[in-house]
XYZ file of C-alpha atoms in Angstrom:
660
model
C 14.696 -26.551 11.594
C 15.443 -22.970 12.645
C 13.849 -21.672 15.853
C 14.567 -17.949 16.346
C 13.438 -18.014 19.986
C 15.818 -20.803 21.016
C 19.450 -20.424 22.110
C 20.240 -23.557 20.131
C 18.562 -22.129 16.995
C 18.396 -25.462 15.167
C 16.487 -28.652 15.835
C 16.337 -31.736 13.646
C 13.035 -32.560 12.034
C 11.849 -34.775 9.201
C 11.077 -32.710 6.099
C 7.649 -33.923 5.036
C 5.218 -32.395 2.527
C 3.638 -30.147 5.158
C 6.986 -28.715 6.239
C 8.067 -28.356 2.611
C 4.882 -26.383 1.918
C 5.791 -23.961 4.709
C 9.186 -23.401 3.149
C 7.568 -22.705 -0.235
C 5.119 -20.234 1.282
C 7.623 -18.406 3.462
C 10.895 -18.726 1.574
C 9.877 -19.573 -2.018
C 12.023 -22.713 -1.982
C 10.730 -26.157 -2.906
C 13.282 -28.248 -1.061
C 11.863 -31.672 -1.898
C 11.647 -30.837 -5.590
C 15.206 -29.540 -5.659
C 16.566 -32.567 -3.804
C 14.927 -34.833 -6.378
C 16.461 -32.704 -9.148
C 19.820 -32.883 -7.364
C 19.625 -36.669 -7.268
C 18.656 -36.949 -10.941
C 21.201 -34.440 -12.274
C 24.305 -35.215 -10.227
C 27.160 -36.548 -12.289
C 25.119 -36.665 -15.516
C 25.870 -35.317 -18.984
C 23.321 -32.526 -18.402
C 25.870 -30.715 -16.284
C 28.351 -30.666 -19.178
C 25.988 -28.724 -21.445
C 25.658 -24.965 -21.877
C 21.881 -25.270 -21.672
C 19.479 -28.074 -20.861
C 15.791 -28.664 -20.208
C 14.945 -30.778 -17.196
C 12.231 -33.430 -17.539
C 9.582 -31.162 -15.970
C 10.310 -28.400 -18.490
C 12.602 -26.257 -16.330
C 15.227 -24.566 -18.510
C 18.786 -24.017 -17.272
C 21.697 -22.118 -18.810
C 25.311 -22.436 -17.734
C 26.910 -19.788 -15.509
C 30.471 -19.413 -14.268
C 29.647 -21.414 -11.123
C 26.634 -23.550 -12.059
C 23.331 -23.072 -13.848
C 20.690 -20.341 -13.835
C 17.039 -21.330 -14.169
C 15.463 -19.299 -16.967
C 11.979 -17.898 -17.618
C 10.860 -18.165 -14.023
C 10.168 -15.806 -11.143
C 12.358 -16.735 -8.159
C 14.373 -19.378 -10.028
C 16.010 -22.314 -8.259
C 19.574 -21.740 -9.427
C 22.204 -24.481 -9.191
C 25.607 -23.723 -7.673
C 28.450 -26.127 -8.415
C 32.002 -26.783 -7.295
C 34.328 -29.115 -9.198
C 31.416 -30.563 -11.192
C 29.399 -31.285 -8.063
C 26.078 -29.645 -7.156
C 26.647 -27.997 -3.775
C 23.803 -25.491 -3.373
C 20.524 -24.041 -4.565
C 20.002 -20.269 -4.647
C 16.583 -18.587 -4.865
C 17.090 -14.843 -5.499
C 14.716 -12.226 -4.144
C 14.664 -8.594 -3.080
C 14.492 -8.918 0.698
C 15.591 -12.471 1.422
C 17.885 -14.500 -0.802
C 17.515 -18.153 0.128
C 20.283 -20.770 -0.017
C 20.118 -24.527 0.460
C 23.752 -25.567 0.879
C 25.430 -28.927 1.195
C 27.146 -29.142 4.554
C 30.754 -27.972 4.383
C 30.381 -25.896 1.215
C 29.060 -22.670 2.725
C 32.253 -20.797 1.818
C 31.438 -21.178 -1.894
C 28.280 -19.098 -1.489
C 27.380 -15.648 -0.152
C 26.954 -17.297 3.259
C 30.719 -16.873 3.611
C 30.216 -13.087 3.506
C 27.387 -13.268 6.034
C 29.684 -15.223 8.360
C 32.436 -12.634 7.940
C 30.438 -9.412 8.135
C 27.362 -10.369 10.176
C 28.326 -13.338 12.333
C 26.492 -12.594 15.582
C 23.441 -14.754 16.109
C 21.290 -14.032 19.125
C 18.041 -15.643 20.131
C 14.910 -13.522 20.534
C 13.739 -12.970 24.089
C 10.124 -12.259 23.313
C 7.583 -10.570 21.140
C 5.408 -8.002 22.853
C 2.479 -6.087 21.401
C 1.819 -2.436 22.127
C -0.979 -0.135 21.064
C 0.826 3.106 20.374
C -1.262 6.303 20.529
C -0.933 8.785 17.682
C -1.334 12.527 18.177
C -5.049 12.319 17.382
C -5.664 9.453 19.842
C -5.804 6.645 17.261
C -3.829 3.598 18.431
C -1.636 1.537 16.122
C -0.880 -2.107 16.839
C 2.862 -2.628 17.100
C 4.980 -5.726 17.741
C 8.398 -5.364 19.373
C 11.092 -8.056 19.105
C 14.219 -7.847 21.281
C 17.369 -9.990 21.464
C 17.625 -12.375 24.387
C 20.787 -10.681 25.595
C 21.913 -7.085 25.123
C 23.769 -4.381 26.977
C 21.833 -1.317 28.069
C 20.186 -0.093 24.860
C 19.684 -1.112 21.232
C 19.401 0.458 17.794
C 16.032 -0.211 16.184
C 14.829 -1.338 12.779
C 11.283 -0.099 12.168
C 8.879 -1.597 9.638
C 5.454 -0.039 8.995
C 3.145 -2.108 6.805
C -0.422 -2.258 5.443
C -0.045 -5.992 4.748
C -0.273 -7.433 8.325
C 2.740 -7.183 10.607
C 2.766 -10.944 11.245
C 3.329 -11.849 7.573
C 6.876 -12.511 6.316
C 8.461 -11.512 9.599
C 11.444 -13.721 8.690
C 12.588 -10.934 6.369
C 13.141 -8.674 9.391
C 13.804 -11.040 12.312
C 17.399 -11.459 11.074
C 18.093 -8.000 12.485
C 17.128 -9.124 16.001
C 19.583 -12.004 15.674
C 22.300 -9.423 15.064
C 21.655 -7.087 17.937
C 18.796 -4.829 16.870
C 15.357 -4.242 18.274
C 12.800 -4.816 15.520
C 9.493 -2.953 15.600
C 6.782 -3.957 13.113
C 3.590 -1.927 12.974
C 0.242 -2.183 11.200
C -0.360 1.239 9.638
C -3.533 3.145 10.448
C -6.725 1.279 9.597
C -4.999 -2.008 8.736
C -5.154 -5.391 10.465
C -5.092 -4.748 14.244
C -4.602 -0.969 14.109
C -7.420 1.499 14.699
C -8.539 4.343 12.463
C -9.607 4.756 8.855
C -7.457 3.249 6.086
C -6.643 5.962 3.563
C -3.479 5.034 1.640
C -0.728 7.696 1.694
C -2.734 10.025 3.910
C -1.536 9.791 7.528
C 1.961 8.385 7.142
C 4.021 11.544 7.767
C 2.456 12.219 11.164
C 2.015 8.558 12.160
C 5.623 7.808 11.226
C 6.829 10.757 13.276
C 4.791 9.694 16.324
C 6.006 6.104 16.083
C 9.648 7.171 15.916
C 9.161 9.329 18.990
C 7.568 6.432 20.870
C 10.478 4.110 20.037
C 13.020 6.717 21.151
C 11.229 6.982 24.514
C 11.560 3.263 25.323
C 14.139 2.198 27.893
C 15.681 -0.363 25.492
C 16.142 2.206 22.702
C 19.417 4.052 22.042
C 17.406 6.563 19.966
C 19.015 5.451 16.695
C 16.342 4.133 14.342
C 16.468 2.784 10.809
C 13.555 1.892 8.540
C 13.322 -0.720 5.785
C 10.828 -2.154 3.333
C 9.571 -2.075 -0.217
C 6.693 -0.464 -2.092
C 4.266 0.995 0.473
C 6.832 0.052 3.127
C 9.253 2.277 1.223
C 6.745 5.104 0.972
C 6.257 5.251 4.747
C 10.011 5.706 5.208
C 10.140 8.818 3.032
C 6.930 10.037 4.684
C 8.519 9.663 8.113
C 11.627 11.389 6.799
C 9.498 14.324 5.659
C 8.718 14.975 9.329
C 12.460 15.606 9.902
C 12.299 13.400 12.994
C 15.743 13.502 14.656
C 15.747 9.817 15.602
C 15.515 8.455 12.056
C 19.171 7.829 11.247
C 19.016 5.599 8.143
C 16.541 4.215 5.628
C 16.548 1.333 3.159
C 14.107 2.329 0.429
C 13.159 -0.575 -1.840
C 10.943 0.011 -4.916
C 9.291 2.856 -3.049
C 5.908 4.282 -3.914
C 5.804 8.005 -4.616
C 3.289 10.813 -4.453
C -0.148 10.532 -6.040
C 0.284 12.578 -9.241
C 3.861 11.505 -9.957
C 3.410 7.799 -9.210
C 0.161 6.196 -8.044
C -2.809 6.405 -8.226
C -3.040 9.538 -10.445
C 0.218 9.452 -12.333
C 0.406 12.346 -14.771
C -3.159 13.240 -13.824
C -4.467 9.946 -15.236
C -6.391 7.601 -12.947
C -4.271 4.456 -13.065
C -6.473 1.421 -13.643
C -3.428 -0.815 -13.179
C -3.515 -0.082 -9.441
C -6.937 -1.718 -9.043
C -5.394 -5.100 -8.318
C -3.542 -3.590 -5.366
C -6.617 -1.649 -4.225
C -8.606 -4.886 -4.224
C -6.191 -6.863 -2.009
C -6.092 -4.059 0.593
C -9.803 -3.285 0.357
C -10.677 -5.192 3.535
C -9.358 -4.679 7.043
C -6.954 -7.574 6.495
C -4.909 -8.404 3.417
C -6.714 -10.701 0.976
C -4.306 -11.724 -1.788
C -6.946 -14.002 -3.325
C -8.646 -10.897 -4.762
C -5.678 -10.374 -7.076
C -6.041 -13.384 -9.347
C -9.186 -13.320 -11.493
C -9.979 -14.077 -15.111
C -12.492 -11.269 -15.647
C -10.274 -8.195 -15.402
C -11.394 -6.990 -18.851
C -14.999 -6.927 -17.645
C -14.028 -5.338 -14.334
C -12.151 -2.480 -16.011
C -15.101 -1.846 -18.336
C -17.585 -1.146 -15.496
C -18.951 2.407 -15.519
C -19.140 4.662 -13.710
C -15.660 3.915 -12.388
C -16.718 4.369 -8.772
C -19.061 1.357 -9.171
C -16.202 -1.029 -10.001
C -15.557 -2.283 -6.444
C -19.214 -2.910 -5.671
C -19.811 -4.845 -8.896
C -16.509 -6.741 -8.781
C -16.257 -7.373 -5.034
C -19.758 -6.801 -3.726
C -18.803 -3.834 -1.566
C -17.489 -0.285 -1.836
C -13.890 0.709 -1.135
C -14.090 4.020 0.759
C -10.546 5.119 -0.056
C -11.119 4.397 -3.767
C -14.079 6.772 -3.735
C -11.851 9.440 -2.192
C -9.264 8.886 -4.932
C -11.926 9.515 -7.573
C -13.470 12.519 -5.866
C -10.141 14.299 -5.379
C -9.055 14.802 -8.986
C -6.681 17.708 -8.398
C -3.640 17.931 -6.156
C -5.526 19.485 -3.259
C -4.950 19.348 0.501
C -6.093 15.712 0.533
C -3.159 14.642 -1.648
C -0.669 17.235 -0.398
C -0.885 15.759 3.096
C 0.872 12.620 1.861
C 3.261 14.179 -0.666
C 6.570 13.465 1.053
C 8.642 15.102 -1.682
C 6.900 18.456 -1.402
C 6.862 18.246 2.390
C 10.585 17.410 2.601
C 12.700 20.054 4.323
C 15.520 20.911 1.930
C 18.184 20.984 4.644
C 17.216 17.589 6.078
C 19.334 14.574 5.155
C 19.066 10.881 6.055
C 21.624 8.245 5.033
C 19.623 6.469 2.323
C 20.080 3.129 0.591
C 17.829 3.227 -2.480
C 17.056 -0.008 -4.373
C 14.815 -0.255 -7.428
C 14.448 -1.674 -10.924
C 14.003 -0.186 -14.376
C 10.685 -2.015 -14.784
C 9.293 -1.341 -11.323
C 5.704 -0.076 -11.571
C 6.556 2.364 -8.767
C 9.602 3.550 -10.695
C 8.482 7.172 -10.489
C 8.558 6.870 -6.694
C 12.247 6.052 -6.880
C 12.673 8.967 -9.308
C 11.315 11.212 -6.557
C 13.653 9.563 -4.033
C 16.619 10.282 -6.303
C 15.564 13.917 -6.531
C 15.091 14.326 -2.777
C 18.424 12.654 -2.009
C 20.381 14.450 -4.750
C 22.463 16.456 -2.261
C 22.571 13.859 0.503
C 26.097 13.284 1.763
C 25.454 9.619 2.565
C 23.564 7.520 0.054
C 23.874 4.413 -2.067
C 21.716 3.587 -5.072
C 21.243 0.201 -6.754
C 19.200 0.130 -9.978
C 18.781 -3.268 -11.620
C 16.895 -4.797 -14.571
C 14.027 -5.702 -12.298
C 10.275 -5.530 -11.846
C 8.537 -4.337 -8.689
C 9.078 -7.915 -7.512
C 12.739 -7.167 -7.942
C 15.861 -9.296 -8.179
C 13.709 -12.262 -9.105
C 14.072 -13.186 -12.806
C 16.609 -13.353 -15.632
C 13.928 -13.064 -18.309
C 11.176 -10.469 -18.732
C 9.172 -11.308 -21.835
C 11.507 -10.570 -24.766
C 14.293 -9.105 -22.642
C 16.840 -11.638 -21.462
C 19.616 -10.850 -19.023
C 22.920 -12.418 -18.131
C 23.661 -14.381 -14.949
C 24.918 -11.190 -13.299
C 21.459 -9.552 -13.426
C 20.448 -10.945 -10.026
C 22.373 -10.128 -6.860
C 22.948 -12.647 -4.070
C 23.804 -9.898 -1.567
C 20.767 -7.655 -1.956
C 19.680 -8.558 1.589
C 23.186 -8.370 3.080
C 23.790 -4.792 1.912
C 20.860 -3.337 3.950
C 22.158 -5.039 7.095
C 25.602 -3.531 6.535
C 23.983 -0.151 5.882
C 22.395 -0.308 9.331
C 25.657 -1.545 10.833
C 27.333 1.600 9.508
C 24.715 4.201 10.380
C 23.055 2.706 13.473
C 26.053 1.001 15.098
C 29.024 2.875 13.650
C 30.578 -0.238 12.085
C 31.932 0.858 8.688
C 32.539 -2.525 7.083
C 34.676 -2.764 3.964
C 32.055 -4.718 1.996
C 30.145 -1.475 1.380
C 32.194 0.150 -1.374
C 32.370 3.883 -1.932
C 30.498 3.843 -5.233
C 27.335 5.906 -4.850
C 25.459 4.264 -7.723
C 25.458 0.749 -9.140
C 23.258 0.345 -12.197
C 22.643 -2.331 -14.804
C 22.644 -1.591 -18.526
C 20.314 -3.905 -20.409
C 21.289 -4.832 -23.940
C 24.961 -5.036 -22.986
C 23.973 -6.756 -19.703
C 26.591 -5.242 -17.428
C 26.745 -3.566 -14.033
C 28.300 -0.099 -13.950
C 29.238 2.415 -11.287
C 28.852 6.172 -10.953
C 29.094 8.829 -8.280
C 25.985 10.875 -9.062
C 22.613 10.828 -10.812
C 22.217 11.722 -13.625
C 25.432 9.847 -14.293
C 28.306 12.237 -15.058
C 29.711 10.262 -17.986
C 26.805 11.221 -20.253
C 25.644 14.045 -22.491
C 22.171 15.407 -23.101
C 20.809 14.777 -26.571
C 17.608 15.938 -28.228
C 15.855 13.991 -30.960
C 13.439 16.180 -32.917
C 10.113 14.814 -34.181
C 9.404 14.941 -37.933
C 7.581 13.083 -40.692
C 7.796 13.254 -44.468
C 4.093 12.581 -45.052
C 2.644 11.202 -41.776
C 3.755 9.352 -38.652
C 0.629 7.222 -38.242
C 1.580 3.750 -37.053
C 4.928 2.047 -37.487
C 4.155 1.906 -41.217
C 4.349 5.692 -41.387
C 7.489 7.716 -41.953
C 7.856 9.434 -38.590
C 11.496 9.997 -37.776
C 13.670 11.241 -34.907
C 16.227 13.750 -36.200
C 19.368 15.306 -34.743
C 18.456 18.777 -36.064
C 15.269 20.852 -35.894
C 13.272 20.111 -39.077
C 10.920 22.160 -41.195
C 7.558 22.934 -39.638
C 4.601 20.585 -39.885
C 2.331 18.374 -37.853
C 1.017 14.849 -37.557
C -2.439 13.868 -36.372
C -4.391 10.839 -35.266
C -7.923 10.089 -34.128
C -8.649 8.376 -30.846
C -11.956 6.604 -30.241
C -12.750 5.841 -26.557
C -14.681 2.764 -27.704
C -11.532 1.314 -29.268
C -8.642 1.973 -26.885
C -5.122 0.702 -27.464
C -3.845 -1.901 -25.007
C -1.102 -1.685 -22.436
C 0.422 -5.168 -22.496
C 0.286 -6.591 -18.987
C -1.441 -9.323 -17.000
C -3.463 -7.547 -14.312
C -3.316 -10.590 -12.029
C 0.473 -10.238 -11.814
C 0.097 -6.799 -10.208
C 3.000 -5.583 -12.375
C 2.217 -2.757 -14.817
C 5.670 -2.034 -16.282
C 6.603 -5.227 -18.114
C 8.953 -4.635 -21.093
C 6.518 -6.058 -23.655
C 6.712 -6.194 -27.480
C 4.528 -3.445 -28.997
C 5.144 -4.425 -32.622
C 1.481 -5.228 -33.301
C 0.049 -2.401 -31.213
C 2.101 0.117 -33.193
C 0.329 -0.898 -36.395
C -2.764 0.951 -35.169
C -3.661 4.264 -36.835
C -4.108 5.934 -33.442
C -0.358 5.653 -32.813
C 2.243 8.146 -33.952
C 5.650 6.511 -34.279
C 8.923 8.416 -34.583
C 11.978 6.243 -35.135
C 15.672 6.942 -35.588
C 17.492 5.714 -38.677
C 19.268 2.398 -38.218
C 22.026 2.958 -35.671
C 25.541 2.815 -37.105
C 27.022 2.113 -33.686
C 25.807 1.137 -30.240
C 24.011 3.903 -28.330
C 23.705 3.652 -24.537
C 20.861 5.699 -23.055
C 20.855 6.060 -19.271
C 18.565 8.177 -17.138
C 15.186 9.867 -17.204
C 13.500 10.667 -20.513
C 11.641 13.904 -21.166
C 9.353 14.587 -24.101
C 8.333 18.120 -25.058
C 5.272 18.110 -27.304
C 3.504 20.981 -28.993
C 0.003 19.636 -28.892
C -3.373 20.586 -30.353
C -6.765 18.923 -29.977
C -10.356 19.458 -31.051
C -11.637 18.304 -27.627
C -11.263 19.908 -24.218
C -8.996 17.178 -22.833
C -7.139 14.057 -23.834
C -4.599 11.635 -22.415
C -1.127 11.171 -23.822
C 0.806 7.925 -23.487
C 4.388 7.759 -24.662
C 6.718 4.779 -24.892
C 10.388 4.449 -25.719
C 11.156 1.197 -27.492
C 14.121 -0.702 -28.909
C 13.269 -1.801 -32.475
C 15.267 -4.663 -33.976
C 15.770 -5.646 -37.613
C 12.606 -7.773 -37.528
C 10.439 -4.911 -36.333
C 10.080 -6.160 -32.762
C 9.505 -3.093 -30.603
C 10.399 -3.719 -26.966
C 9.122 -1.140 -24.509
C 11.773 0.149 -22.137
C 9.975 3.115 -20.562
C 6.662 4.934 -20.627
C 4.981 8.109 -19.494
C 1.368 9.256 -19.171
C -0.239 12.687 -18.965
C -3.714 14.204 -18.941
C -3.756 17.520 -20.789
C -6.118 19.245 -18.359
C -3.159 19.465 -15.931
C -0.910 21.239 -18.444
C -0.379 24.136 -16.025
C -0.077 22.103 -12.835
C -1.848 19.313 -11.003
C -3.510 21.726 -8.578
C -5.999 22.921 -11.212
C -7.844 21.659 -14.289
C -7.877 23.693 -17.482
C -9.665 22.762 -20.687
C -7.968 22.988 -24.032
C -9.361 25.409 -26.591
C -9.778 24.201 -30.147
C -7.116 25.714 -32.390
C -4.680 26.493 -29.587
C -1.291 24.797 -29.476
C 0.019 23.879 -26.023
C 3.524 22.923 -24.868
C 3.249 19.660 -22.943
C 6.148 18.092 -21.026
C 5.955 14.375 -20.216
C 8.521 12.590 -18.105
C 8.960 8.868 -18.570
C 10.284 6.162 -16.316
C 14.068 5.783 -16.292
C 16.289 3.083 -17.732
C 19.776 2.216 -18.890
C 19.895 0.363 -22.187
C 22.344 -0.323 -24.968
C 20.612 0.091 -28.337
C 22.686 -2.171 -30.537
C 24.174 -1.254 -33.877
C 21.547 -2.102 -36.530
C 18.603 -1.410 -34.189
C 16.550 1.778 -33.917
C 15.179 3.955 -31.106
C 11.423 4.570 -31.296
C 9.091 7.026 -29.622
C 5.403 6.199 -29.840
C 2.542 8.528 -28.909
C -1.084 7.556 -28.442
C -4.041 8.501 -26.239
C -5.078 5.269 -24.555
C -3.528 2.392 -22.646
C -6.172 -0.106 -21.566
C -5.039 -1.949 -18.403
C -2.837 0.962 -17.360
C -5.224 3.946 -17.367
C -8.965 4.246 -17.724
C -9.947 5.381 -21.251
C -10.468 9.121 -21.458
C -13.835 10.157 -22.971
C -12.282 13.473 -24.159
C -15.348 15.411 -23.039
C -14.904 15.944 -19.314
C -18.275 14.179 -18.891
C -19.693 10.698 -19.422
C -20.227 11.499 -23.106
C -17.726 9.749 -25.379
C -16.155 11.848 -28.120
C -13.805 10.829 -30.902
C -10.890 13.228 -30.712
C -8.440 14.444 -33.336
C -5.054 15.161 -31.780
C -2.177 16.931 -33.512
C 1.534 16.954 -32.709
C 3.321 19.992 -34.165
C 7.042 20.074 -34.933
C 9.635 22.363 -36.509
C 11.370 25.648 -35.689
C 8.351 27.317 -34.125
C 7.145 24.200 -32.339
C 10.266 22.075 -31.778
C 8.742 18.895 -30.326
C 11.629 16.804 -29.063
C 12.674 13.773 -27.054
C 15.453 14.521 -24.552
C 17.696 11.643 -23.451
C 21.132 11.171 -21.940
C 23.709 9.260 -23.997
C 26.669 7.661 -22.254
C 30.009 8.766 -23.642
């Protein structure tokens, strides 16, 4: 067993069920189960097949060096050499895990770790500090130092709302390689003082923490930050302070600002974030509040501010603040790291995200902020928020190359380069690595949007009406004759956004074939493609919109439609019309007026195959993603008639980027 505080590192111990459980909880690997599988599969005919199903139902498909486990999050992949099973690989975002037969390490990524990050040092101690912020609030902070070091150290800082003692193995590896590691509970969480208001204090608290680290006698004043989701958000927030000691960041599936990402994306209150709000509703993380079988009932509670009390038995103070602040006022601006970013300030930034990350818009903001950065690297894969963890997402299936076994090595080498000055050859010069679904291949580029692409506009049109996928809505290359389509939306019968709330993932690429049969959908679809079309980048829809109510929500999706009518969602966007002139003010629509509305979707790279079609759908509800809009601005429900105008005067269009 591995002991990070010992000079010897390893001690022998019998692997019993209790120890195996610890490995499953901390590293996602079921060693005993895999060893049984190893024993039953070795030298059998299974290993000669291209695909097989193990006796417990696990499905495996052949790869160039073994077998990939399909249809599972964090699969237990089999690595082989000369027809012999030599290793098990469990992919993940922050910590790939390998179980390797002794003597075969060189046939896995461990060979690269040995070459590029060989130093292993024991940890001298863990010490807790209560660091004062500028307003006197003290944040609980653990400091880990190597047992031996010369003079001073670079530092890796982690700031978390999830308890600084959880999953420390993901960060302790930096101590073993000559870094100080500082892990802090953010304000109001776990052992830190103050009130917990997500997104609110992180610019100033990050700045103060960086200054404290730089003042310590063991610090060389070179600090990097790392982490995903909220742990990514706090990095950009700290960067917005322009603190001189922050020398590098590793931004993984970062959260963004309130009205671009969560919790008020596009001005819509995102109901899909409730699962996250529940698990951080207490002082300490309570993941058990995520999994429940009554989410439909929970989301139906009204008024919305009563949801926590009826579902949990207590109020969530920060949730009430989210509801009460329904414009981008000073409350939200305080935590908007993009708007607070100083244009001249640059930080070497490693940005990692996935096309189906539910914080995808946060990474979109990161790409915008870092557009002119001299030093950056961007990796965009076919992944969820829980990224680099599955080959199969509903009806989208990826090749063996979709998951990366070095996604935890690259951040270490990033810090080696920018905190220690070691420019190791493993980090190539390509600025962007991105995965194109459909063709299932990794590509490289030197800027975003990718240079090898052209902007294309598809113009909305229908011959008679675009209602549902049975209508005749079409996407054209040229501006059509003028006209409009309309649909009615009833708040008592909202359309459904296809997710499982308990998974805490709101951007699954689901099949909307049946949803698109509803009459409150407008569907605009290209003719059957005569050749493959590769779309890569952000999508922007310009709508000329009219309504007979004062406000309404708009939900758009871009889907890949096959010859059987399956409509697989690749990206989506949401927008509340009362913010048509900016999120800092609400303006009602006036009946009879036509308004230009611009909606930006999540980004993707996808190859639409010859014979398939590209579809844009428009509707006004997405149960599970956003709370149904009553269209009245009050608690009174109104059935709304919404119109989409098109043609020369009102050229509604979908703007994409097509790879050459």
